[in-house]
């Protein structure tokens, strides 16, 4: 199988971490792929009409996207280790994945906005991104005891990856200061072999 990917995308990193957690690294080839908001990649549009990565291409050519769907597909092959099959445990994983994944969406939009020439930037949007980011971090700080005692799964992966993305693209936010428990959890999560094998590179 092939994973169309970029080493800087947090959505791709989520999938790569999951691949390592599931022990599937030797079955999936990472194919470096360039995508840009202002320059659709024709090859990717043919596989995913949204023009986004990650895309997993199966042996028969079927394209699977987006990141959560790819992880769900791989996880079901191996026996639902990252996303519980049913019940409250499943709901907890999916809601907390949605929270971290939603923060990824906000950060990508925020970065696009702040990279525009200053006269084209919306100060209202940027202030709103900042408020939402603070709110998500406060919610995650409260969730830390749950993170510590629940099995490492899709939600943990998304949270660990989005916090690393904050370090990579939003260092000045200094997210650890208001979130000491989350910072301690992240320091441990960042040492997992799956996280070390998938570091974001500039
Ligand atoms: N919801 C998608 C988001 C993927 C996404 O936004 N990927 C970015 C790279 S970080 C992308 O491909 N951007 C190109 C574009 O939007 O045209 C997922 O979870 O896979």
Short mmCIF file of C-alpha atoms and ligand atoms in Angstrom, two decimals:
data_model
loop_
_atom_site.label_atom_id
_atom_site.label_comp_id
_atom_site.label_asym_id
_atom_site.label_seq_id
_atom_site.Cartn_x
_atom_site.Cartn_y
_atom_site.Cartn_z
CA UNK A 1 0.00 0.00 0.00
CA UNK A 2 1.08 3.60 -0.57
CA UNK A 3 0.55 6.62 1.66
CA UNK A 4 0.74 9.94 -0.19
CA UNK A 5 2.31 12.14 2.40
CA UNK A 6 4.43 15.09 3.45
CA UNK A 7 6.69 15.13 6.52
CA UNK A 8 5.26 18.52 7.60
CA UNK A 9 1.55 17.69 7.58
CA UNK A 10 0.05 16.97 11.02
CA UNK A 11 -2.77 14.98 9.37
CA UNK A 12 -0.20 12.76 7.66
CA UNK A 13 1.75 12.42 10.89
CA UNK A 14 -1.35 11.16 12.68
CA UNK A 15 -1.60 8.35 10.12
CA UNK A 16 2.12 7.56 10.26
CA UNK A 17 2.01 7.33 14.07
CA UNK A 18 -1.00 4.99 13.79
CA UNK A 19 0.83 2.84 11.20
CA UNK A 20 3.72 2.40 13.64
CA UNK A 21 1.42 1.75 16.62
CA UNK A 22 -0.32 -0.98 14.58
CA UNK A 23 2.96 -2.56 13.44
CA UNK A 24 2.20 -1.95 9.74
CA UNK A 25 5.23 0.16 8.78
CA UNK A 26 6.70 -2.55 6.55
CA UNK A 27 3.46 -2.79 4.52
CA UNK A 28 3.07 0.88 3.61
CA UNK A 29 5.34 2.93 1.37
CA UNK A 30 5.41 6.69 2.07
CA UNK A 31 5.20 8.62 -1.21
CA UNK A 32 6.38 12.25 -0.79
CA UNK A 33 3.68 14.51 -2.22
CA UNK A 34 3.54 18.28 -2.60
CA UNK A 35 0.17 20.00 -2.11
CA UNK A 36 -0.49 23.71 -1.79
CA UNK A 37 -3.69 25.71 -1.24
CA UNK A 38 -2.93 27.93 -4.26
CA UNK A 39 -1.71 25.17 -6.60
CA UNK A 40 -3.83 22.04 -6.86
CA UNK A 41 -1.77 18.90 -7.50
CA UNK A 42 -3.42 17.24 -10.54
CA UNK A 43 -2.16 13.77 -9.57
CA UNK A 44 -3.68 14.06 -6.10
CA UNK A 45 -6.96 15.46 -7.45
CA UNK A 46 -7.25 12.28 -9.51
CA UNK A 47 -6.95 10.18 -6.34
CA UNK A 48 -8.80 12.48 -3.91
CA UNK A 49 -11.01 15.16 -5.51
CA UNK A 50 -10.37 17.32 -2.42
CA UNK A 51 -6.70 17.47 -3.48
CA UNK A 52 -5.58 16.80 0.10
CA UNK A 53 -3.13 14.45 1.74
CA UNK A 54 -2.96 11.96 3.36
CA UNK A 55 -4.38 9.44 0.87
CA UNK A 56 -3.88 5.70 1.32
CA UNK A 57 -3.81 3.75 -1.96
CA UNK A 58 -4.66 0.08 -1.57
CA UNK A 59 -3.06 -2.68 -3.66
CA UNK A 60 -6.07 -2.62 -6.04
CA UNK A 61 -5.78 1.17 -6.54
CA UNK A 62 -8.67 2.15 -4.24
CA UNK A 63 -7.99 5.52 -2.60
CA UNK A 64 -8.91 5.97 1.06
CA UNK A 65 -9.10 9.38 2.76
CA UNK A 66 -9.19 11.37 5.03
CA UNK A 67 -6.74 10.78 7.92
CA UNK A 68 -9.34 9.45 10.39
CA UNK A 69 -10.89 7.15 7.77
CA UNK A 70 -7.44 5.78 6.85
CA UNK A 71 -6.67 5.06 10.51
CA UNK A 72 -10.08 3.44 11.02
CA UNK A 73 -9.49 1.25 7.92
CA UNK A 74 -6.05 0.10 9.10
CA UNK A 75 -7.20 -0.33 12.70
CA UNK A 76 -10.09 -2.63 11.68
CA UNK A 77 -7.64 -4.78 9.71
CA UNK A 78 -5.58 -5.30 12.85
CA UNK A 79 -8.44 -5.67 15.36
CA UNK A 80 -9.68 -2.29 16.68
CA UNK A 81 -6.70 -1.39 18.84
CA UNK A 82 -6.85 2.39 18.33
CA UNK A 83 -10.62 2.94 18.01
CA UNK A 84 -12.82 0.81 20.27
CA UNK A 85 -15.54 -1.01 18.31
CA UNK A 86 -18.45 0.19 20.48
CA UNK A 87 -19.66 1.80 23.66
CA UNK A 88 -18.61 4.78 25.79
CA UNK A 89 -14.93 4.06 25.13
CA UNK A 90 -15.52 4.56 21.39
CA UNK A 91 -17.43 7.81 21.97
CA UNK A 92 -14.63 9.16 24.19
CA UNK A 93 -12.01 8.38 21.55
CA UNK A 94 -13.99 9.91 18.68
CA UNK A 95 -14.94 13.10 20.57
CA UNK A 96 -11.39 13.69 21.76
CA UNK A 97 -10.02 12.94 18.33
CA UNK A 98 -12.49 15.52 16.93
CA UNK A 99 -11.22 18.09 19.45
CA UNK A 100 -7.54 17.63 18.55
CA UNK A 101 -8.25 17.27 14.85
CA UNK A 102 -10.39 20.43 14.93
CA UNK A 103 -7.45 22.24 16.51
CA UNK A 104 -5.30 21.03 13.58
CA UNK A 105 -7.84 22.56 11.18
CA UNK A 106 -7.75 25.86 13.11
CA UNK A 107 -3.93 25.97 13.17
CA UNK A 108 -3.64 25.28 9.43
CA UNK A 109 -6.16 28.09 8.69
CA UNK A 110 -4.44 30.39 11.17
CA UNK A 111 -1.07 29.79 9.54
CA UNK A 112 -2.50 30.48 6.07
CA UNK A 113 -4.02 33.73 7.36
CA UNK A 114 -0.89 34.97 9.11
CA UNK A 115 1.21 34.21 5.99
CA UNK A 116 -0.85 36.66 3.91
CA UNK A 117 0.42 40.21 3.43
CA UNK A 118 -0.61 42.13 6.58
CA UNK A 119 -3.16 44.32 4.77
CA UNK A 120 -5.05 41.18 3.63
CA UNK A 121 -5.13 39.48 7.04
CA UNK A 122 -8.37 39.43 9.06
CA UNK A 123 -7.61 40.52 12.63
CA UNK A 124 -11.03 39.16 13.64
CA UNK A 125 -10.21 35.69 12.28
CA UNK A 126 -6.78 35.68 13.88
CA UNK A 127 -8.20 36.72 17.29
CA UNK A 128 -10.85 34.01 16.98
CA UNK A 129 -8.27 31.33 16.13
CA UNK A 130 -6.32 32.37 19.24
CA UNK A 131 -9.42 32.18 21.49
CA UNK A 132 -10.40 28.77 20.17
CA UNK A 133 -6.86 27.44 20.56
CA UNK A 134 -6.82 28.58 24.22
CA UNK A 135 -10.22 26.94 24.77
CA UNK A 136 -9.12 23.61 23.26
CA UNK A 137 -5.90 23.61 25.30
CA UNK A 138 -7.88 24.31 28.49
CA UNK A 139 -10.20 21.37 27.67
CA UNK A 140 -7.24 19.08 27.01
CA UNK A 141 -5.53 20.13 30.24
CA UNK A 142 -8.70 19.03 32.10
CA UNK A 143 -8.72 15.73 30.17
CA UNK A 144 -5.13 14.84 31.13
CA UNK A 145 -6.04 12.33 33.89
CA UNK A 146 -8.22 10.47 31.35
CA UNK A 147 -5.40 10.52 28.79
CA UNK A 148 -3.11 8.98 31.36
CA UNK A 149 -5.31 6.04 32.23
CA UNK A 150 -7.02 5.20 28.92
CA UNK A 151 -5.26 2.94 26.36
CA UNK A 152 -3.18 4.88 23.82
CA UNK A 153 -5.44 5.22 20.76
CA UNK A 154 -6.66 7.57 18.05
CA UNK A 155 -7.43 10.44 20.44
CA UNK A 156 -4.01 10.20 22.10
CA UNK A 157 -2.33 10.18 18.68
CA UNK A 158 -4.18 13.28 17.48
CA UNK A 159 -3.49 15.15 20.73
CA UNK A 160 0.22 14.25 20.77
CA UNK A 161 0.56 15.25 17.11
CA UNK A 162 -1.29 18.57 17.39
CA UNK A 163 0.78 19.59 20.43
CA UNK A 164 3.96 18.80 18.48
CA UNK A 165 2.57 20.87 15.60
CA UNK A 166 2.09 23.80 18.01
CA UNK A 167 5.80 23.49 18.85
CA UNK A 168 6.68 23.36 15.14
CA UNK A 169 4.56 26.24 13.80
CA UNK A 170 3.36 28.21 16.85
CA UNK A 171 6.30 28.10 19.26
CA UNK A 172 5.60 31.66 20.44
CA UNK A 173 2.25 30.56 21.90
CA UNK A 174 4.16 28.71 24.63
CA UNK A 175 1.26 26.28 25.14
CA UNK A 176 2.98 24.45 28.03
CA UNK A 177 2.74 27.40 30.41
CA UNK A 178 -1.04 27.23 31.01
CA UNK A 179 -1.08 23.41 30.60
CA UNK A 180 1.47 21.82 32.98
CA UNK A 181 -0.31 18.44 33.27
CA UNK A 182 -0.77 18.17 29.52
CA UNK A 183 2.88 19.14 29.00
CA UNK A 184 4.03 16.33 31.32
CA UNK A 185 1.77 13.83 29.50
CA UNK A 186 3.09 15.05 26.12
CA UNK A 187 6.73 14.72 27.19
CA UNK A 188 6.11 11.00 27.77
CA UNK A 189 3.97 10.49 24.65
CA UNK A 190 6.61 12.17 22.49
CA UNK A 191 9.06 9.40 23.47
CA UNK A 192 6.92 6.59 22.04
CA UNK A 193 8.70 4.82 19.17
CA UNK A 194 5.79 5.76 16.85
CA UNK A 195 6.24 9.47 17.64
CA UNK A 196 10.04 9.29 17.33
CA UNK A 197 9.72 7.51 13.96
CA UNK A 198 7.46 10.23 12.56
CA UNK A 199 9.06 13.50 13.58
CA UNK A 200 8.02 16.58 11.60
CA UNK A 201 10.93 17.89 9.55
CA UNK A 202 11.24 21.46 8.28
N1 LIG B 1 -9.48 16.45 6.91
C1 LIG B 1 -8.27 16.12 6.21
C2 LIG B 1 -7.34 17.34 6.22
C3 LIG B 1 -6.10 17.08 5.37
C4 LIG B 1 -5.40 18.39 5.02
O1 LIG B 1 -5.91 19.49 5.21
N2 LIG B 1 -4.19 18.22 4.45
C5 LIG B 1 -3.45 19.36 3.99
C6 LIG B 1 -1.98 19.17 4.28
S1 LIG B 1 -1.66 19.49 6.00
C7 LIG B 1 -3.61 19.46 2.48
O2 LIG B 1 -3.57 18.46 1.80
N3 LIG B 1 -3.77 20.70 1.97
C8 LIG B 1 -3.87 20.95 0.57
C9 LIG B 1 -5.16 21.60 0.18
O3 LIG B 1 -6.00 21.87 1.09
O4 LIG B 1 -5.33 21.87 -1.00
C10 LIG B 1 -7.60 14.90 6.87
O5 LIG B 1 -7.85 14.65 8.06
O6 LIG B 1 -6.89 14.13 6.19
#
